Structure formats: structure tokens, C-alpha cells
Amino acid sequence: MKNTIILLMFTTICFACSNNSTENKTTNKDTVVALSGQYGYIEGNTQGSTYHIKYKINGDSIKIADVTKILIGIEMSLSIYNKSSIVSRINNNDTTVITDKYFEDVFAMADSVYKISNGMFDITVGPLVKAWGFAPDEHKELDSKKIIQLKNLVGFDKIKLENHKLIKSNPKILIDPNAIAQGYTVEVISDFLLSKGVTDYMVEIGGEVKVKGLNDKGTAWNVGIDKPISENLNIDHELQTVVSITNNSINTSGSYRKFIEENGIKYSHEINPKTGMATHSNLLSVTVITQNCAYADAIATAIMVMGLENGKKFVQNHKEIEAYFIFVNKKGAFETWNTDGLNSMIKPIE
């Protein structure tokens, strides 16, 4: 934040990244400070990660307690790491649980992306996530017969919402909203800021970003995209490029940090709902820019599952999406590809 570049890392898998449930809660250590000019800055911990909000101070004052209340409310709805959350109770077949607006908003967006991605994004992949070892307190079980069996529990057509109740065709179906929940949280916080009269802001949660208006320098917001280097573990990030955006959301999903290795092959955390397999391809990361942050979050995951060529075709057929791909070419070197609309947003790294 000091150099006005927002660092965008892939965190699509991490609605609550840590396996330690005590680290997956919003803390009471959130802070707010005044910056030069008329901008404020709030930061804290939530959903196993961090959040940062930078905003132009106008309209009603922003209270940290109000932000914290929203974050806790979303965790209690959508966190599979919180055993008391709505989604956890649904996964445990609690017949008394009633869905709330947070859950129903995410369900509707997930349904939409499931349809337009031809099933490449599917929040019913929970059983497969567990089998591959990407869920809390789970160990990978890569038996091919079990993967085939678990595929029978995957499919958005196997669940439906009726009268604030989620109905599953099989009680063993597990809902996993990780790949959309943080982006959705950014949207909720953004709407809160707008309701308080804030017209210029940046909201970032675990790498999911939405910006509106201008920054404290009076220019568009600069967002840095990481180079996909697995050894670059959350420290001293090396930038691949910087994009300058306003009135947009941006999300990066990648395969280079969150993976498991089996027989010398690295498998990404993105699971193909149709094959049941963790992805393994030359596409290292995809950055998606679009209006809605929940949509960007889900679409980035879907494209990673699609792979390089199918992902290119997808974004070229959806004009509401701008995208930036980093992949390994046939010579083993990094290469990039982006949609034409992104050309004017890419800025030199200073």
C-alpha cells in the first residue's frame, strides 16, 4: 500500500485458508488510521486472511464495528471451517437450518456461473475437495475408484433452494463456497461503503479486490499481479505486471502455490467437477477483471479448470470479462496472453 500498488495474489481457494479454526475468525484487532488528504484506511484479519479498506472520507463515518459485524455475519453463513455456520450445518444435514441472504446471494451467483461455464464451476465439489486433501483436517485419498464414486455426489443440478431451505438429492453432498465467498464478501463491503456515501474506495480481502473512483493521488487504482513463482511464499512478491483500473473488480486464481504432489506431478487445488481430477496444466494463473467481485472470483476458478485454450475461448466469448493469463509455453518459459481490452490498463512496473 505504501507504493500505491495493491498486490493481487491468487487466493481463490482460501475463504478460510488455515486448517486451524482459531485463525479463521474476524479479530478485534482491526485498526483505522487517517491518511494524507481525505482518505481513511482500515485493516484487519478475517476468514483466515487479511483485509484492507481504503476510502475517501465523505458522507457518514465508517465504523470498524460495522465492518466487523458484516465479516462475522458472512463467516457464520459461508465458512466451511466454522462448524456453526449455515453451510457447515447444511453439510451435516441439519434439517432445522434456514438460509440467509448471504448464502442465497452466493447460491444464485454460483448457479449462474455453473451454467455459463458449462459446469466448470460447481460448489458441490466438496466431496472431491476432501478426497484430494484440500479441505481442513483431511488427507488426500487418490484412489481412482473412490474419485469415480464421489463424482456421483457432484452436480449443481443435485441441489436446490426452496423456502430458505437447501435441498440435496443425496445427504452425502457437500457444499463448498470457497471459490466465490471472498469475492462476495468484497461486494458486500463495497455496498456498505456506498450506503455510507463513499464514492472512492478500494476493498481487498485475501487478494480479492474491488475499486471505485480514484485513489488518494487522484488517479486510477494500481493493482500488481504476482509472478507465478512457487518459492515466492507470501514474502517479497515479485510483480509480473501492474494494471490500472477503476470501477471494477479484479481477481487472480493460480496453481503455483496451493497444490499437492503425487508421483512427481503437481496437482492444483482447482478440481474439475466433471472428471473429479485436480487440474494439471500449463496455465499457471489467470487474472479476471469484471464488474462484480464474486463473479470475477468464480470465473477465475472456472477458467483455471478449463485450461489455457478453452479459457481463452471462454473469455473471448464473454465481453464483460477482461483477462490476463500466465502460462508455460512449449519451451518451458513463462508466457502471457491477455484480452485486447486489457492493453490500455497495463502499466509499466516502476
PDB file of C-alpha atoms in Angstrom, residues 32-326:
ATOM      1  CA  VAL A  32      -8.307   2.593  11.226  1.00  0.00           C
ATOM      2  CA  VAL A  33      -5.966   5.459  10.538  1.00  0.00           C
ATOM      3  CA  ALA A  34      -6.320   8.741   8.702  1.00  0.00           C
ATOM      4  CA  LEU A  35      -4.136   9.212   5.640  1.00  0.00           C
ATOM      5  CA  SER A  36      -2.968  12.348   3.901  1.00  0.00           C
ATOM      6  CA  GLY A  37      -5.786  14.201   2.234  1.00  0.00           C
ATOM      7  CA  GLN A  38      -9.249  12.909   2.976  1.00  0.00           C
ATOM      8  CA  TYR A  39      -8.689   9.160   2.843  1.00  0.00           C
ATOM      9  CA  GLY A  40      -9.057   6.633   5.645  1.00  0.00           C
ATOM     10  CA  TYR A  41      -7.601   3.154   5.923  1.00  0.00           C
ATOM     11  CA  ILE A  42      -8.998   0.132   7.773  1.00  0.00           C
ATOM     12  CA  GLU A  43      -7.189  -3.178   8.055  1.00  0.00           C
ATOM     13  CA  GLY A  44      -7.661  -6.391   9.986  1.00  0.00           C
ATOM     14  CA  ASN A  45      -7.893 -10.162   9.883  1.00  0.00           C
ATOM     15  CA  THR A  46     -10.800 -12.204   8.628  1.00  0.00           C
ATOM     16  CA  GLN A  47     -11.587 -15.556   7.032  1.00  0.00           C
ATOM     17  CA  GLY A  48      -8.089 -16.901   7.609  1.00  0.00           C
ATOM     18  CA  SER A  49      -6.563 -13.970   5.750  1.00  0.00           C
ATOM     19  CA  THR A  50      -6.329 -10.179   5.929  1.00  0.00           C
ATOM     20  CA  TYR A  51      -8.456  -7.325   4.675  1.00  0.00           C
ATOM     21  CA  HIS A  52      -7.696  -3.731   3.713  1.00  0.00           C
ATOM     22  CA  ILE A  53     -10.134  -0.928   3.018  1.00  0.00           C
ATOM     23  CA  LYS A  54      -9.007   2.463   1.755  1.00  0.00           C
ATOM     24  CA  TYR A  55     -11.670   5.088   1.202  1.00  0.00           C
ATOM     25  CA  LYS A  56     -12.324   8.764   0.682  1.00  0.00           C
ATOM     26  CA  ILE A  57     -13.821  10.197   3.847  1.00  0.00           C
ATOM     27  CA  ASN A  58     -17.166  11.693   2.917  1.00  0.00           C
ATOM     28  CA  GLY A  59     -20.738  11.069   3.954  1.00  0.00           C
ATOM     29  CA  ASP A  60     -21.294   9.149   7.199  1.00  0.00           C
ATOM     30  CA  SER A  61     -18.284   7.964   9.172  1.00  0.00           C
ATOM     31  CA  ILE A  62     -17.219   4.350   8.724  1.00  0.00           C
ATOM     32  CA  LYS A  63     -17.231   2.400  11.977  1.00  0.00           C
ATOM     33  CA  ILE A  64     -14.926  -0.576  12.353  1.00  0.00           C
ATOM     34  CA  ALA A  65     -17.606  -2.319  14.397  1.00  0.00           C
ATOM     35  CA  ASP A  66     -19.972  -2.183  11.412  1.00  0.00           C
ATOM     36  CA  VAL A  67     -17.366  -3.725   9.099  1.00  0.00           C
ATOM     37  CA  THR A  68     -16.558  -6.410  11.659  1.00  0.00           C
ATOM     38  CA  LYS A  69     -20.241  -7.239  12.065  1.00  0.00           C
ATOM     39  CA  ILE A  70     -20.564  -7.823   8.317  1.00  0.00           C
ATOM     40  CA  LEU A  71     -17.471 -10.020   8.197  1.00  0.00           C
ATOM     41  CA  ILE A  72     -18.607 -12.142  11.129  1.00  0.00           C
ATOM     42  CA  GLY A  73     -22.070 -12.473   9.622  1.00  0.00           C
ATOM     43  CA  ILE A  74     -20.662 -13.775   6.338  1.00  0.00           C
ATOM     44  CA  GLU A  75     -18.379 -16.207   8.142  1.00  0.00           C
ATOM     45  CA  MET A  76     -21.348 -17.552  10.083  1.00  0.00           C
ATOM     46  CA  SER A  77     -23.114 -18.120   6.782  1.00  0.00           C
ATOM     47  CA  LEU A  78     -20.442 -19.367   4.375  1.00  0.00           C
ATOM     48  CA  SER A  79     -17.369 -20.691   6.187  1.00  0.00           C
ATOM     49  CA  ILE A  80     -16.886 -24.470   5.977  1.00  0.00           C
ATOM     50  CA  TYR A  81     -14.239 -24.006   8.688  1.00  0.00           C
ATOM     51  CA  ASN A  82     -16.805 -22.792  11.209  1.00  0.00           C
ATOM     52  CA  LYS A  83     -18.855 -25.737  12.436  1.00  0.00           C
ATOM     53  CA  SER A  84     -21.715 -23.439  13.437  1.00  0.00           C
ATOM     54  CA  SER A  85     -22.043 -21.741  10.044  1.00  0.00           C
ATOM     55  CA  ILE A  86     -25.057 -22.248   7.813  1.00  0.00           C
ATOM     56  CA  VAL A  87     -23.081 -24.106   5.164  1.00  0.00           C
ATOM     57  CA  SER A  88     -21.465 -26.408   7.743  1.00  0.00           C
ATOM     58  CA  ARG A  89     -24.847 -27.232   9.244  1.00  0.00           C
ATOM     59  CA  ILE A  90     -26.216 -27.954   5.763  1.00  0.00           C
ATOM     60  CA  ASN A  91     -23.261 -30.240   5.082  1.00  0.00           C
ATOM     61  CA  ASN A  92     -24.012 -32.007   8.356  1.00  0.00           C
ATOM     62  CA  ASN A  93     -27.654 -32.438   7.266  1.00  0.00           C
ATOM     63  CA  ASP A  94     -29.130 -30.232   9.973  1.00  0.00           C
ATOM     64  CA  THR A  95     -32.781 -30.102   8.870  1.00  0.00           C
ATOM     65  CA  THR A  96     -33.523 -27.038  11.016  1.00  0.00           C
ATOM     66  CA  VAL A  97     -31.101 -24.659   9.284  1.00  0.00           C
ATOM     67  CA  ILE A  98     -32.581 -21.689   7.416  1.00  0.00           C
ATOM     68  CA  THR A  99     -30.519 -19.993   4.713  1.00  0.00           C
ATOM     69  CA  ASP A 100     -29.852 -16.259   4.931  1.00  0.00           C
ATOM     70  CA  LYS A 101     -29.325 -13.553   2.311  1.00  0.00           C
ATOM     71  CA  TYR A 102     -25.571 -14.128   2.178  1.00  0.00           C
ATOM     72  CA  PHE A 103     -25.986 -17.819   1.423  1.00  0.00           C
ATOM     73  CA  GLU A 104     -28.767 -17.212  -1.091  1.00  0.00           C
ATOM     74  CA  ASP A 105     -26.810 -14.493  -2.929  1.00  0.00           C
ATOM     75  CA  VAL A 106     -23.823 -16.811  -3.285  1.00  0.00           C
ATOM     76  CA  PHE A 107     -26.068 -19.689  -4.349  1.00  0.00           C
ATOM     77  CA  ALA A 108     -27.603 -17.557  -7.121  1.00  0.00           C
ATOM     78  CA  MET A 109     -24.231 -16.364  -8.419  1.00  0.00           C
ATOM     79  CA  ALA A 110     -22.788 -19.874  -8.245  1.00  0.00           C
ATOM     80  CA  ASP A 111     -25.775 -21.183 -10.203  1.00  0.00           C
ATOM     81  CA  SER A 112     -25.226 -18.524 -12.875  1.00  0.00           C
ATOM     82  CA  VAL A 113     -21.509 -19.264 -13.263  1.00  0.00           C
ATOM     83  CA  TYR A 114     -22.168 -23.021 -13.245  1.00  0.00           C
ATOM     84  CA  LYS A 115     -24.434 -22.560 -16.248  1.00  0.00           C
ATOM     85  CA  ILE A 116     -22.287 -20.197 -18.317  1.00  0.00           C
ATOM     86  CA  SER A 117     -19.116 -22.211 -17.622  1.00  0.00           C
ATOM     87  CA  ASN A 118     -20.756 -25.465 -18.683  1.00  0.00           C
ATOM     88  CA  GLY A 119     -20.308 -26.901 -15.212  1.00  0.00           C
ATOM     89  CA  MET A 120     -16.643 -25.989 -14.780  1.00  0.00           C
ATOM     90  CA  PHE A 121     -17.573 -24.045 -11.644  1.00  0.00           C
ATOM     91  CA  ASP A 122     -19.586 -26.065  -9.155  1.00  0.00           C
ATOM     92  CA  ILE A 123     -19.946 -25.504  -5.406  1.00  0.00           C
ATOM     93  CA  THR A 124     -20.886 -29.171  -4.894  1.00  0.00           C
ATOM     94  CA  VAL A 125     -17.255 -30.251  -5.367  1.00  0.00           C
ATOM     95  CA  GLY A 126     -16.904 -30.575  -1.578  1.00  0.00           C
ATOM     96  CA  PRO A 127     -16.514 -34.388  -1.549  1.00  0.00           C
ATOM     97  CA  LEU A 128     -13.778 -34.187  -4.195  1.00  0.00           C
ATOM     98  CA  VAL A 129     -12.005 -31.356  -2.356  1.00  0.00           C
ATOM     99  CA  LYS A 130     -11.883 -33.565   0.731  1.00  0.00           C
ATOM    100  CA  ALA A 131     -10.687 -36.600  -1.214  1.00  0.00           C
ATOM    101  CA  TRP A 132      -7.830 -34.618  -2.749  1.00  0.00           C
ATOM    102  CA  GLY A 133      -6.782 -33.263   0.648  1.00  0.00           C
ATOM    103  CA  PHE A 134      -7.673 -29.588   0.159  1.00  0.00           C
ATOM    104  CA  ALA A 135     -10.237 -29.439   2.982  1.00  0.00           C
ATOM    105  CA  PRO A 136      -9.476 -28.838   6.682  1.00  0.00           C
ATOM    106  CA  ASP A 137      -8.242 -31.861   8.637  1.00  0.00           C
ATOM    107  CA  GLU A 138      -8.316 -34.057   5.541  1.00  0.00           C
ATOM    108  CA  HIS A 139      -5.689 -36.222   3.920  1.00  0.00           C
ATOM    109  CA  LYS A 140      -5.596 -36.938   0.213  1.00  0.00           C
ATOM    110  CA  GLU A 141      -7.191 -40.152  -0.938  1.00  0.00           C
ATOM    111  CA  LEU A 142      -6.375 -40.542  -4.603  1.00  0.00           C
ATOM    112  CA  ASP A 143      -7.873 -43.971  -5.238  1.00  0.00           C
ATOM    113  CA  SER A 144      -9.388 -43.726  -8.739  1.00  0.00           C
ATOM    114  CA  LYS A 145     -12.391 -45.859  -7.835  1.00  0.00           C
ATOM    115  CA  LYS A 146     -13.279 -43.550  -4.988  1.00  0.00           C
ATOM    116  CA  ILE A 147     -12.951 -40.485  -7.232  1.00  0.00           C
ATOM    117  CA  ILE A 148     -15.423 -42.089  -9.636  1.00  0.00           C
ATOM    118  CA  GLN A 149     -17.823 -42.794  -6.776  1.00  0.00           C
ATOM    119  CA  LEU A 150     -17.568 -39.259  -5.447  1.00  0.00           C
ATOM    120  CA  LYS A 151     -18.399 -37.780  -8.847  1.00  0.00           C
ATOM    121  CA  ASN A 152     -21.921 -39.095  -8.313  1.00  0.00           C
ATOM    122  CA  LEU A 153     -22.240 -36.583  -5.452  1.00  0.00           C
ATOM    123  CA  VAL A 154     -21.182 -33.616  -7.613  1.00  0.00           C
ATOM    124  CA  GLY A 155     -23.520 -31.517  -9.726  1.00  0.00           C
ATOM    125  CA  PHE A 156     -25.393 -28.270  -9.180  1.00  0.00           C
ATOM    126  CA  ASP A 157     -28.482 -29.987 -10.566  1.00  0.00           C
ATOM    127  CA  LYS A 158     -28.472 -32.167  -7.428  1.00  0.00           C
ATOM    128  CA  ILE A 159     -29.291 -29.246  -5.109  1.00  0.00           C
ATOM    129  CA  LYS A 160     -31.986 -26.564  -4.973  1.00  0.00           C
ATOM    130  CA  LEU A 161     -33.249 -23.788  -2.724  1.00  0.00           C
ATOM    131  CA  GLU A 162     -36.868 -23.838  -1.621  1.00  0.00           C
ATOM    132  CA  ASN A 163     -38.376 -21.550   1.035  1.00  0.00           C
ATOM    133  CA  HIS A 164     -34.949 -20.735   2.536  1.00  0.00           C
ATOM    134  CA  LYS A 165     -34.001 -24.411   2.723  1.00  0.00           C
ATOM    135  CA  LEU A 166     -31.279 -26.143   0.740  1.00  0.00           C
ATOM    136  CA  ILE A 167     -32.490 -29.477  -0.554  1.00  0.00           C
ATOM    137  CA  LYS A 168     -29.935 -32.129  -1.530  1.00  0.00           C
ATOM    138  CA  SER A 169     -30.725 -35.163  -3.652  1.00  0.00           C
ATOM    139  CA  ASN A 170     -28.208 -37.115  -1.568  1.00  0.00           C
ATOM    140  CA  PRO A 171     -27.325 -36.371   2.084  1.00  0.00           C
ATOM    141  CA  LYS A 172     -23.633 -37.009   1.303  1.00  0.00           C
ATOM    142  CA  ILE A 173     -23.480 -33.960  -0.996  1.00  0.00           C
ATOM    143  CA  LEU A 174     -21.178 -31.260   0.425  1.00  0.00           C
ATOM    144  CA  ILE A 175     -21.342 -27.564  -0.430  1.00  0.00           C
ATOM    145  CA  ASP A 176     -18.015 -25.741  -0.777  1.00  0.00           C
ATOM    146  CA  PRO A 177     -18.363 -21.983  -1.466  1.00  0.00           C
ATOM    147  CA  ASN A 178     -14.644 -21.221  -1.007  1.00  0.00           C
ATOM    148  CA  ALA A 179     -14.083 -20.219  -4.624  1.00  0.00           C
ATOM    149  CA  ILE A 180     -16.645 -17.427  -4.507  1.00  0.00           C
ATOM    150  CA  ALA A 181     -17.116 -16.402  -0.868  1.00  0.00           C
ATOM    151  CA  GLN A 182     -14.273 -13.894  -0.513  1.00  0.00           C
ATOM    152  CA  GLY A 183     -15.218 -12.154  -3.746  1.00  0.00           C
ATOM    153  CA  TYR A 184     -18.786 -11.982  -2.492  1.00  0.00           C
ATOM    154  CA  THR A 185     -17.591 -10.536   0.813  1.00  0.00           C
ATOM    155  CA  VAL A 186     -15.813  -7.762  -1.093  1.00  0.00           C
ATOM    156  CA  GLU A 187     -19.113  -6.977  -2.835  1.00  0.00           C
ATOM    157  CA  VAL A 188     -20.982  -6.756   0.467  1.00  0.00           C
ATOM    158  CA  ILE A 189     -18.396  -4.414   1.992  1.00  0.00           C
ATOM    159  CA  SER A 190     -18.431  -2.311  -1.186  1.00  0.00           C
ATOM    160  CA  ASP A 191     -22.214  -1.974  -0.982  1.00  0.00           C
ATOM    161  CA  PHE A 192     -21.868  -0.956   2.652  1.00  0.00           C
ATOM    162  CA  LEU A 193     -19.424   1.819   1.734  1.00  0.00           C
ATOM    163  CA  LEU A 194     -21.752   3.071  -0.997  1.00  0.00           C
ATOM    164  CA  SER A 195     -24.614   3.152   1.514  1.00  0.00           C
ATOM    165  CA  LYS A 196     -22.474   5.459   3.653  1.00  0.00           C
ATOM    166  CA  GLY A 197     -21.913   7.880   0.781  1.00  0.00           C
ATOM    167  CA  VAL A 198     -18.368   6.726  -0.033  1.00  0.00           C
ATOM    168  CA  THR A 199     -17.692   7.195  -3.755  1.00  0.00           C
ATOM    169  CA  ASP A 200     -13.950   6.444  -3.937  1.00  0.00           C
ATOM    170  CA  TYR A 201     -12.593   3.285  -2.333  1.00  0.00           C
ATOM    171  CA  MET A 202     -10.584   0.093  -2.544  1.00  0.00           C
ATOM    172  CA  VAL A 203     -11.716  -3.088  -0.777  1.00  0.00           C
ATOM    173  CA  GLU A 204      -9.332  -6.057  -0.654  1.00  0.00           C
ATOM    174  CA  ILE A 205      -9.930  -9.348   1.146  1.00  0.00           C
ATOM    175  CA  GLY A 206      -7.346 -12.089   0.758  1.00  0.00           C
ATOM    176  CA  GLY A 207      -6.343 -10.758  -2.659  1.00  0.00           C
ATOM    177  CA  GLU A 208      -9.879 -10.214  -3.997  1.00  0.00           C
ATOM    178  CA  VAL A 209     -10.159  -6.549  -4.945  1.00  0.00           C
ATOM    179  CA  LYS A 210     -12.845  -4.061  -5.921  1.00  0.00           C
ATOM    180  CA  VAL A 211     -12.177  -0.387  -6.585  1.00  0.00           C
ATOM    181  CA  LYS A 212     -14.357   2.592  -7.323  1.00  0.00           C
ATOM    182  CA  GLY A 213     -13.495   6.161  -8.206  1.00  0.00           C
ATOM    183  CA  LEU A 214      -9.941   7.376  -7.650  1.00  0.00           C
ATOM    184  CA  ASN A 215      -7.186   6.799  -5.105  1.00  0.00           C
ATOM    185  CA  ASP A 216      -5.681   9.406  -2.781  1.00  0.00           C
ATOM    186  CA  LYS A 217      -3.374  10.531  -5.615  1.00  0.00           C
ATOM    187  CA  GLY A 218      -6.361  11.389  -7.766  1.00  0.00           C
ATOM    188  CA  THR A 219      -5.655   8.604 -10.254  1.00  0.00           C
ATOM    189  CA  ALA A 220      -6.968   5.142 -11.036  1.00  0.00           C
ATOM    190  CA  TRP A 221      -6.039   2.335  -8.651  1.00  0.00           C
ATOM    191  CA  ASN A 222      -2.890   0.342  -9.468  1.00  0.00           C
ATOM    192  CA  VAL A 223      -3.055  -3.405  -8.863  1.00  0.00           C
ATOM    193  CA  GLY A 224       0.024  -5.620  -9.056  1.00  0.00           C
ATOM    194  CA  ILE A 225      -0.173  -9.196 -10.339  1.00  0.00           C
ATOM    195  CA  ASP A 226       2.321 -11.678  -8.880  1.00  0.00           C
ATOM    196  CA  LYS A 227       4.754 -13.668 -10.947  1.00  0.00           C
ATOM    197  CA  PRO A 228       3.760 -17.350 -10.583  1.00  0.00           C
ATOM    198  CA  ILE A 229       6.806 -18.457  -8.599  1.00  0.00           C
ATOM    199  CA  SER A 230       6.004 -21.191  -6.075  1.00  0.00           C
ATOM    200  CA  GLU A 231       9.025 -20.368  -3.919  1.00  0.00           C
ATOM    201  CA  ASN A 232       7.786 -16.788  -3.581  1.00  0.00           C
ATOM    202  CA  LEU A 233       5.840 -17.588  -0.417  1.00  0.00           C
ATOM    203  CA  ASN A 234       3.863 -14.515   0.605  1.00  0.00           C
ATOM    204  CA  ILE A 235       7.088 -12.566   1.165  1.00  0.00           C
ATOM    205  CA  ASP A 236       8.881 -10.133  -1.154  1.00  0.00           C
ATOM    206  CA  HIS A 237       6.465 -10.715  -4.020  1.00  0.00           C
ATOM    207  CA  GLU A 238       7.853 -10.183  -7.488  1.00  0.00           C
ATOM    208  CA  LEU A 239       5.419  -8.494  -9.828  1.00  0.00           C
ATOM    209  CA  GLN A 240       4.591  -9.795 -13.270  1.00  0.00           C
ATOM    210  CA  THR A 241       2.731  -6.645 -14.262  1.00  0.00           C
ATOM    211  CA  VAL A 242       0.594  -3.785 -12.965  1.00  0.00           C
ATOM    212  CA  VAL A 243      -2.879  -2.889 -14.157  1.00  0.00           C
ATOM    213  CA  SER A 244      -4.597   0.438 -13.591  1.00  0.00           C
ATOM    214  CA  ILE A 245      -8.360   0.169 -13.005  1.00  0.00           C
ATOM    215  CA  THR A 246     -11.354   1.998 -11.620  1.00  0.00           C
ATOM    216  CA  ASN A 247     -14.977   0.996 -11.072  1.00  0.00           C
ATOM    217  CA  ASN A 248     -14.068  -2.658 -11.458  1.00  0.00           C
ATOM    218  CA  SER A 249     -13.217  -5.862  -9.613  1.00  0.00           C
ATOM    219  CA  ILE A 250     -10.095  -7.951 -10.105  1.00  0.00           C
ATOM    220  CA  ASN A 251      -9.211 -11.462  -9.002  1.00  0.00           C
ATOM    221  CA  THR A 252      -6.325 -13.836  -9.678  1.00  0.00           C
ATOM    222  CA  SER A 253      -6.517 -17.613  -9.388  1.00  0.00           C
ATOM    223  CA  GLY A 254      -3.387 -19.715  -9.732  1.00  0.00           C
ATOM    224  CA  SER A 255      -1.972 -23.199  -9.460  1.00  0.00           C
ATOM    225  CA  TYR A 256       1.553 -22.430  -8.334  1.00  0.00           C
ATOM    226  CA  ARG A 257       1.262 -22.144  -4.540  1.00  0.00           C
ATOM    227  CA  LYS A 258      -1.688 -24.272  -3.432  1.00  0.00           C
ATOM    228  CA  PHE A 259      -1.060 -27.758  -4.777  1.00  0.00           C
ATOM    229  CA  ILE A 260      -0.269 -31.329  -3.833  1.00  0.00           C
ATOM    230  CA  GLU A 261       2.360 -33.531  -5.443  1.00  0.00           C
ATOM    231  CA  GLU A 262       1.776 -37.159  -6.386  1.00  0.00           C
ATOM    232  CA  ASN A 263       4.353 -39.274  -8.225  1.00  0.00           C
ATOM    233  CA  GLY A 264       6.287 -36.159  -9.179  1.00  0.00           C
ATOM    234  CA  ILE A 265       3.239 -34.412 -10.650  1.00  0.00           C
ATOM    235  CA  LYS A 266       1.875 -31.210  -9.134  1.00  0.00           C
ATOM    236  CA  TYR A 267      -1.921 -31.039  -8.941  1.00  0.00           C
ATOM    237  CA  SER A 268      -3.637 -27.701  -8.414  1.00  0.00           C
ATOM    238  CA  HIS A 269      -6.351 -27.056  -5.836  1.00  0.00           C
ATOM    239  CA  GLU A 270      -8.847 -26.378  -8.636  1.00  0.00           C
ATOM    240  CA  ILE A 271     -10.946 -29.521  -9.088  1.00  0.00           C
ATOM    241  CA  ASN A 272     -12.604 -30.411 -12.388  1.00  0.00           C
ATOM    242  CA  PRO A 273     -16.203 -31.220 -11.352  1.00  0.00           C
ATOM    243  CA  LYS A 274     -16.742 -33.397 -14.416  1.00  0.00           C
ATOM    244  CA  THR A 275     -13.649 -35.587 -14.234  1.00  0.00           C
ATOM    245  CA  GLY A 276     -13.151 -35.450 -10.470  1.00  0.00           C
ATOM    246  CA  MET A 277      -9.472 -34.704 -11.023  1.00  0.00           C
ATOM    247  CA  ALA A 278      -7.368 -31.890  -9.630  1.00  0.00           C
ATOM    248  CA  THR A 279      -6.146 -29.790 -12.528  1.00  0.00           C
ATOM    249  CA  HIS A 280      -2.709 -30.248 -14.024  1.00  0.00           C
ATOM    250  CA  SER A 281      -1.927 -27.938 -16.943  1.00  0.00           C
ATOM    251  CA  ASN A 282       0.455 -25.309 -18.261  1.00  0.00           C
ATOM    252  CA  LEU A 283      -1.866 -22.479 -17.167  1.00  0.00           C
ATOM    253  CA  LEU A 284      -0.260 -21.030 -14.038  1.00  0.00           C
ATOM    254  CA  SER A 285      -2.562 -18.133 -13.249  1.00  0.00           C
ATOM    255  CA  VAL A 286      -5.462 -16.176 -14.635  1.00  0.00           C
ATOM    256  CA  THR A 287      -6.483 -12.685 -13.623  1.00  0.00           C
ATOM    257  CA  VAL A 288     -10.077 -11.661 -14.285  1.00  0.00           C
ATOM    258  CA  ILE A 289     -11.369  -8.090 -14.371  1.00  0.00           C
ATOM    259  CA  THR A 290     -15.117  -7.546 -14.376  1.00  0.00           C
ATOM    260  CA  GLN A 291     -17.768  -5.523 -12.552  1.00  0.00           C
ATOM    261  CA  ASN A 292     -18.784  -7.948  -9.800  1.00  0.00           C
ATOM    262  CA  CYS A 293     -16.103  -9.357  -7.496  1.00  0.00           C
ATOM    263  CA  ALA A 294     -17.998 -12.558  -6.686  1.00  0.00           C
ATOM    264  CA  TYR A 295     -18.379 -13.168 -10.418  1.00  0.00           C
ATOM    265  CA  ALA A 296     -14.671 -12.492 -11.007  1.00  0.00           C
ATOM    266  CA  ASP A 297     -13.773 -14.872  -8.186  1.00  0.00           C
ATOM    267  CA  ALA A 298     -15.866 -17.734  -9.572  1.00  0.00           C
ATOM    268  CA  ILE A 299     -14.930 -17.130 -13.213  1.00  0.00           C
ATOM    269  CA  ALA A 300     -11.196 -17.167 -12.440  1.00  0.00           C
ATOM    270  CA  THR A 301     -11.601 -20.586 -10.848  1.00  0.00           C
ATOM    271  CA  ALA A 302     -13.666 -21.863 -13.771  1.00  0.00           C
ATOM    272  CA  ILE A 303     -11.034 -20.734 -16.288  1.00  0.00           C
ATOM    273  CA  MET A 304      -8.248 -22.444 -14.348  1.00  0.00           C
ATOM    274  CA  VAL A 305     -10.261 -25.666 -14.589  1.00  0.00           C
ATOM    275  CA  MET A 306     -10.890 -25.119 -18.317  1.00  0.00           C
ATOM    276  CA  GLY A 307      -7.202 -24.750 -19.090  1.00  0.00           C
ATOM    277  CA  LEU A 308      -5.366 -22.396 -21.430  1.00  0.00           C
ATOM    278  CA  GLU A 309      -7.031 -22.828 -24.808  1.00  0.00           C
ATOM    279  CA  ASN A 310     -10.582 -23.348 -23.582  1.00  0.00           C
ATOM    280  CA  GLY A 311     -10.103 -20.463 -21.145  1.00  0.00           C
ATOM    281  CA  LYS A 312      -9.079 -18.150 -23.975  1.00  0.00           C
ATOM    282  CA  LYS A 313     -12.143 -19.093 -25.992  1.00  0.00           C
ATOM    283  CA  PHE A 314     -14.369 -18.551 -22.981  1.00  0.00           C
ATOM    284  CA  VAL A 315     -13.244 -15.005 -22.228  1.00  0.00           C
ATOM    285  CA  GLN A 316     -13.311 -14.072 -25.915  1.00  0.00           C
ATOM    286  CA  ASN A 317     -16.979 -15.102 -25.960  1.00  0.00           C
ATOM    287  CA  HIS A 318     -17.809 -13.079 -22.822  1.00  0.00           C
ATOM    288  CA  LYS A 319     -17.210  -9.411 -23.483  1.00  0.00           C
ATOM    289  CA  GLU A 320     -17.923  -8.439 -19.877  1.00  0.00           C
ATOM    290  CA  ILE A 321     -14.631 -10.113 -18.901  1.00  0.00           C
ATOM    291  CA  GLU A 322     -11.062  -8.882 -19.337  1.00  0.00           C
ATOM    292  CA  ALA A 323      -8.392 -11.449 -18.554  1.00  0.00           C
ATOM    293  CA  TYR A 324      -4.628 -11.864 -18.194  1.00  0.00           C
ATOM    294  CA  PHE A 325      -3.115 -15.358 -18.427  1.00  0.00           C
ATOM    295  CA  ILE A 326       0.342 -16.528 -17.350  1.00  0.00           C
TER     296      ILE A 326
END
